[in-house]
PDB file of C-alpha atoms in Angstrom:
ATOM      1  CA  MET C   1      -9.923 -33.287 -22.083  1.00 65.00           C
ATOM      2  CA  ASP C   2      -8.120 -32.552 -18.816  1.00 71.00           C
ATOM      3  CA  ILE C   3      -8.562 -29.673 -16.360  1.00 73.00           C
ATOM      4  CA  LYS C   4      -5.754 -27.593 -17.914  1.00 75.00           C
ATOM      5  CA  ASP C   5      -7.425 -27.804 -21.310  1.00 76.00           C
ATOM      6  CA  ILE C   6     -10.709 -26.672 -19.763  1.00 74.00           C
ATOM      7  CA  GLN C   7      -9.000 -23.777 -17.971  1.00 74.00           C
ATOM      8  CA  ASN C   8      -7.294 -22.707 -21.201  1.00 77.00           C
ATOM      9  CA  LEU C   9     -10.625 -22.878 -23.007  1.00 74.00           C
ATOM     10  CA  ILE C  10     -12.254 -20.689 -20.334  1.00 74.00           C
ATOM     11  CA  LYS C  11      -9.430 -18.137 -20.644  1.00 74.00           C
ATOM     12  CA  PHE C  12      -9.778 -18.167 -24.419  1.00 74.00           C
ATOM     13  CA  VAL C  13     -13.541 -17.597 -24.218  1.00 72.00           C
ATOM     14  CA  SER C  14     -13.156 -14.658 -21.832  1.00 70.00           C
ATOM     15  CA  LYS C  15     -10.476 -13.029 -24.001  1.00 73.00           C
ATOM     16  CA  ALA C  16     -12.406 -13.650 -27.216  1.00 71.00           C
ATOM     17  CA  GLU C  17     -15.326 -11.608 -25.884  1.00 70.00           C
ATOM     18  CA  VAL C  18     -18.006 -14.093 -26.838  1.00 72.00           C
ATOM     19  CA  SER C  19     -21.022 -14.955 -24.748  1.00 73.00           C
ATOM     20  CA  GLU C  20     -21.174 -18.710 -25.302  1.00 77.00           C
ATOM     21  CA  VAL C  21     -18.961 -21.529 -26.621  1.00 76.00           C
ATOM     22  CA  LYS C  22     -19.911 -25.179 -27.051  1.00 79.00           C
ATOM     23  CA  TYR C  23     -17.176 -27.770 -27.483  1.00 76.00           C
ATOM     24  CA  LYS C  24     -18.194 -31.319 -28.332  1.00 79.00           C
ATOM     25  CA  THR C  25     -16.312 -34.500 -29.129  1.00 79.00           C
ATOM     26  CA  LYS C  26     -17.419 -38.129 -29.320  1.00 79.00           C
ATOM     27  CA  ASP C  27     -17.391 -38.691 -25.583  1.00 77.00           C
ATOM     28  CA  PHE C  28     -17.162 -35.161 -24.158  1.00 74.00           C
ATOM     29  CA  GLU C  29     -19.242 -31.988 -24.295  1.00 79.00           C
ATOM     30  CA  ILE C  30     -18.717 -28.647 -22.544  1.00 79.00           C
ATOM     31  CA  THR C  31     -20.603 -25.355 -22.749  1.00 79.00           C
ATOM     32  CA  ILE C  32     -19.085 -22.139 -21.406  1.00 76.00           C
ATOM     33  CA  LYS C  33     -21.379 -19.151 -21.006  1.00 74.00           C
ATOM     34  CA  THR C  34     -20.384 -15.622 -20.036  1.00 69.00           C
ATOM     35  CA  PRO C  35     -22.569 -12.520 -19.885  1.00 64.00           C
ATOM     36  CA  LEU C  36     -21.315 -10.250 -22.665  1.00 54.00           C
ATOM     37  CA  ALA C  37     -17.872 -11.871 -22.517  1.00 42.00           C
ATOM     38  CA  GLY C  38     -17.180 -10.875 -18.893  1.00 41.00           C
ATOM     39  CA  SER C  39     -14.844 -12.778 -16.621  1.00 40.00           C
ATOM     40  CA  GLU C  40     -16.089 -15.114 -13.894  1.00 42.00           C
ATOM     41  CA  VAL C  41     -15.984 -12.257 -11.380  1.00 40.00           C
ATOM     42  CA  SER C  42     -18.091  -9.948 -13.532  1.00 37.00           C
ATOM     43  CA  TYR C  43     -20.409 -12.903 -14.174  1.00 37.00           C
ATOM     44  CA  MET C  44     -21.062 -13.036 -10.451  1.00 36.00           C
ATOM     45  CA  GLN C  45     -21.615  -9.286 -10.239  1.00 35.00           C
ATOM     46  CA  GLN C  46     -23.837  -8.933 -13.296  1.00 36.00           C
ATOM     47  CA  PRO C  47     -26.757 -11.053 -12.033  1.00 37.00           C
ATOM     48  CA  GLN C  48     -26.758  -9.023  -8.821  1.00 37.00           C
ATOM     49  CA  MET C  49     -27.093  -5.798 -10.801  1.00 40.00           C
ATOM     50  CA  PHE C  50     -29.863  -7.254 -12.965  1.00 41.00           C
ATOM     51  CA  HIS C  51     -31.575  -8.635  -9.861  1.00 41.00           C
ATOM     52  CA  ALA C  52     -31.287  -5.305  -8.059  1.00 42.00           C
ATOM     53  CA  ALA C  53     -32.798  -3.311 -10.929  1.00 42.00           C
ATOM     54  CA  PRO C  54     -36.363  -4.674 -10.639  1.00 44.00           C
ATOM     55  CA  GLN C  55     -36.478  -4.146  -6.861  1.00 44.00           C
ATOM     56  CA  PRO C  56     -37.151  -0.362  -6.956  1.00 45.00           C
ATOM     57  CA  MET C  57     -40.223  -0.974  -9.120  1.00 47.00           C
ATOM     58  CA  PRO C  58     -42.548  -2.456  -6.426  1.00 46.00           C
ATOM     59  CA  ALA C  59     -45.159  -0.110  -4.978  1.00 48.00           C
ATOM     60  CA  ALA C  60     -43.306  -0.033  -1.638  1.00 47.00           C
ATOM     61  CA  ALA C  61     -40.267   1.567  -3.239  1.00 43.00           C
ATOM     62  CA  ALA C  62     -42.169   3.905  -5.570  1.00 45.00           C
ATOM     63  CA  PRO C  63     -43.302   6.359  -2.851  1.00 46.00           C
ATOM     64  CA  ALA C  64     -39.717   6.650  -1.643  1.00 45.00           C
ATOM     65  CA  ALA C  65     -38.560   7.461  -5.165  1.00 43.00           C
ATOM     66  CA  ALA C  66     -41.302  10.004  -5.846  1.00 44.00           C
ATOM     67  CA  PRO C  67     -40.335  12.502  -3.084  1.00 45.00           C
ATOM     68  CA  ALA C  68     -36.712  12.300  -4.191  1.00 44.00           C
ATOM     69  CA  ALA C  69     -37.755  13.180  -7.749  1.00 43.00           C
ATOM     70  CA  VAL C  70     -39.583  16.335  -6.677  1.00 44.00           C
ATOM     71  CA  PRO C  71     -36.502  18.119  -5.244  1.00 46.00           C
ATOM     72  CA  ALA C  72     -34.526  17.009  -8.280  1.00 45.00           C
ATOM     73  CA  ALA C  73     -37.092  18.633 -10.554  1.00 43.00           C
ATOM     74  CA  GLU C  74     -36.998  21.821  -8.488  1.00 45.00           C
ATOM     75  CA  SER C  75     -33.204  21.958  -8.511  1.00 47.00           C
ATOM     76  CA  SER C  76     -33.053  21.286 -12.258  1.00 47.00           C
ATOM     77  CA  SER C  77     -34.759  24.613 -12.911  1.00 49.00           C
ATOM     78  CA  ASP C  78     -32.034  26.285 -10.834  1.00 62.00           C
ATOM     79  CA  ASP C  79     -29.398  24.215 -12.624  1.00 67.00           C
ATOM     80  CA  SER C  80     -30.519  25.169 -16.141  1.00 78.00           C
ATOM     81  CA  LYS C  81     -27.528  27.489 -16.573  1.00 88.00           C
ATOM     82  CA  PHE C  82     -25.147  24.587 -15.890  1.00 92.00           C
ATOM     83  CA  VAL C  83     -23.811  22.067 -18.410  1.00 93.00           C
ATOM     84  CA  THR C  84     -24.157  18.386 -17.533  1.00 93.00           C
ATOM     85  CA  ILE C  85     -21.373  15.867 -18.075  1.00 94.00           C
ATOM     86  CA  LYS C  86     -23.132  12.559 -18.750  1.00 94.00           C
ATOM     87  CA  SER C  87     -21.968   8.967 -18.712  1.00 93.00           C
ATOM     88  CA  PRO C  88     -21.177   7.683 -22.201  1.00 92.00           C
ATOM     89  CA  MET C  89     -21.609   4.045 -21.067  1.00 92.00           C
ATOM     90  CA  ILE C  90     -22.937   1.637 -18.487  1.00 91.00           C
ATOM     91  CA  GLY C  91     -20.468   0.713 -15.762  1.00 92.00           C
ATOM     92  CA  THR C  92     -19.138   1.606 -12.333  1.00 94.00           C
ATOM     93  CA  PHE C  93     -18.268   5.251 -11.635  1.00 95.00           C
ATOM     94  CA  TYR C  94     -14.976   6.025  -9.883  1.00 95.00           C
ATOM     95  CA  ARG C  95     -13.721   9.473  -8.876  1.00 95.00           C
ATOM     96  CA  LYS C  96     -10.105   8.232  -8.502  1.00 93.00           C
ATOM     97  CA  PRO C  97      -7.766   6.559 -10.990  1.00 91.00           C
ATOM     98  CA  ALA C  98      -6.786   4.081  -8.235  1.00 89.00           C
ATOM     99  CA  PRO C  99      -7.786   3.554  -4.585  1.00 89.00           C
ATOM    100  CA  ASP C 100      -4.539   5.098  -3.316  1.00 92.00           C
ATOM    101  CA  LYS C 101      -4.699   8.146  -5.626  1.00 92.00           C
ATOM    102  CA  ASP C 102      -6.432  11.524  -5.273  1.00 93.00           C
ATOM    103  CA  VAL C 103      -9.803  12.233  -6.908  1.00 94.00           C
ATOM    104  CA  PHE C 104      -9.803  13.660 -10.425  1.00 95.00           C
ATOM    105  CA  VAL C 105     -12.000  16.662  -9.553  1.00 95.00           C
ATOM    106  CA  ASN C 106     -13.820  18.168  -6.573  1.00 94.00           C
ATOM    107  CA  VAL C 107     -16.657  20.670  -6.352  1.00 94.00           C
ATOM    108  CA  GLY C 108     -15.186  24.106  -7.113  1.00 95.00           C
ATOM    109  CA  ASP C 109     -12.375  22.783  -9.333  1.00 95.00           C
ATOM    110  CA  GLU C 110     -11.845  24.345 -12.756  1.00 95.00           C
ATOM    111  CA  VAL C 111     -11.976  21.932 -15.686  1.00 95.00           C
ATOM    112  CA  SER C 112     -11.126  22.437 -19.310  1.00 94.00           C
ATOM    113  CA  ALA C 113     -12.346  20.521 -22.335  1.00 92.00           C
ATOM    114  CA  GLY C 114     -10.433  17.246 -22.524  1.00 93.00           C
ATOM    115  CA  LYS C 115      -9.582  17.053 -18.794  1.00 94.00           C
ATOM    116  CA  VAL C 116     -10.293  13.641 -17.234  1.00 94.00           C
ATOM    117  CA  VAL C 117     -13.026  13.995 -14.592  1.00 95.00           C
ATOM    118  CA  CYS C 118     -13.609  10.331 -13.671  1.00 96.00           C
ATOM    119  CA  VAL C 119     -13.278   6.735 -14.841  1.00 95.00           C
ATOM    120  CA  ILE C 120     -16.021   4.256 -15.594  1.00 93.00           C
ATOM    121  CA  GLU C 121     -15.245   0.576 -15.313  1.00 91.00           C
ATOM    122  CA  ALA C 122     -17.022  -1.638 -17.803  1.00 88.00           C
ATOM    123  CA  MET C 123     -16.102  -5.317 -17.990  1.00 86.00           C
ATOM    124  CA  LYS C 124     -12.771  -4.823 -16.199  1.00 86.00           C
ATOM    125  CA  LEU C 125     -11.767  -1.979 -18.519  1.00 88.00           C
ATOM    126  CA  PHE C 126     -11.297   1.454 -16.960  1.00 90.00           C
ATOM    127  CA  ASN C 127     -12.434   4.159 -19.368  1.00 91.00           C
ATOM    128  CA  GLN C 128     -11.338   7.732 -18.692  1.00 93.00           C
ATOM    129  CA  ILE C 129     -14.193  10.206 -19.061  1.00 93.00           C
ATOM    130  CA  GLU C 130     -13.145  13.658 -20.239  1.00 93.00           C
ATOM    131  CA  SER C 131     -14.991  16.929 -19.838  1.00 93.00           C
ATOM    132  CA  GLU C 132     -16.451  18.287 -23.051  1.00 91.00           C
ATOM    133  CA  VAL C 133     -16.793  21.778 -21.586  1.00 93.00           C
ATOM    134  CA  SER C 134     -14.587  24.257 -19.744  1.00 94.00           C
ATOM    135  CA  GLY C 135     -15.806  25.691 -16.469  1.00 95.00           C
ATOM    136  CA  LYS C 136     -16.158  25.063 -12.747  1.00 95.00           C
ATOM    137  CA  ILE C 137     -17.485  21.838 -11.188  1.00 95.00           C
ATOM    138  CA  VAL C 138     -20.654  22.843  -9.314  1.00 95.00           C
ATOM    139  CA  LYS C 139     -21.998  19.460  -8.273  1.00 95.00           C
ATOM    140  CA  ILE C 140     -20.998  15.787  -8.347  1.00 95.00           C
ATOM    141  CA  LEU C 141     -24.199  13.834  -8.954  1.00 95.00           C
ATOM    142  CA  VAL C 142     -22.937  10.261  -8.423  1.00 95.00           C
ATOM    143  CA  ASP C 143     -21.336   8.590  -5.415  1.00 94.00           C
ATOM    144  CA  ASP C 144     -17.955   6.941  -5.853  1.00 94.00           C
ATOM    145  CA  ALA C 145     -17.964   3.225  -6.787  1.00 93.00           C
ATOM    146  CA  THR C 146     -21.638   3.143  -7.763  1.00 94.00           C
ATOM    147  CA  PRO C 147     -23.200   1.777 -10.954  1.00 94.00           C
ATOM    148  CA  VAL C 148     -24.153   4.284 -13.641  1.00 93.00           C
ATOM    149  CA  GLU C 149     -26.344   3.988 -16.711  1.00 93.00           C
ATOM    150  CA  TYR C 150     -25.794   5.280 -20.232  1.00 91.00           C
ATOM    151  CA  ASP C 151     -26.478   9.038 -20.451  1.00 92.00           C
ATOM    152  CA  GLN C 152     -26.790   9.391 -16.657  1.00 94.00           C
ATOM    153  CA  PRO C 153     -25.734  12.847 -15.409  1.00 94.00           C
ATOM    154  CA  LEU C 154     -22.409  12.709 -13.520  1.00 96.00           C
ATOM    155  CA  PHE C 155     -21.344  16.326 -12.994  1.00 95.00           C
ATOM    156  CA  LEU C 156     -22.778  19.821 -13.293  1.00 95.00           C
ATOM    157  CA  VAL C 157     -20.360  22.397 -14.711  1.00 94.00           C
ATOM    158  CA  ASP C 158     -20.769  26.193 -14.656  1.00 94.00           C
ATOM    159  CA  PRO C 159     -19.356  27.276 -18.040  1.00 91.00           C
ATOM    160  CA  SER C 160     -19.197  30.974 -17.121  1.00 82.00           C
TER     161      SER C 160
END
């Protein structure tokens, strides 16, 4: 098997969205592993995200997180009249469709049900996230180009 065959096999594996492929002949064996069928670039990024997740858990980081949670709890009582737009997936949150384009929405903008408010990139696919409610954007809860979790609040909308 030559290098072109190996490259073609790697491309096939990434497009087939499989996590592991083993190819074995009499005198040759190759194993290609990808995390959840991501490309080589996302493979490099994924371990960093998994490695970064445990870091906030040590006792040194816990006190820093606790004071931040208190104001959030206080503001949530004030925000009870607002509707939250949440992330439907894990990925990277972007406020713009492209780096050279304008943001989808700003604080104070009116949105209607079905209007695109952001995109979330997951495994090199950019998924448009639409508002499920009509109203006015009150707060943007996530910074641009940051990772988001499933069901994480992204926007607060005043439906009145």
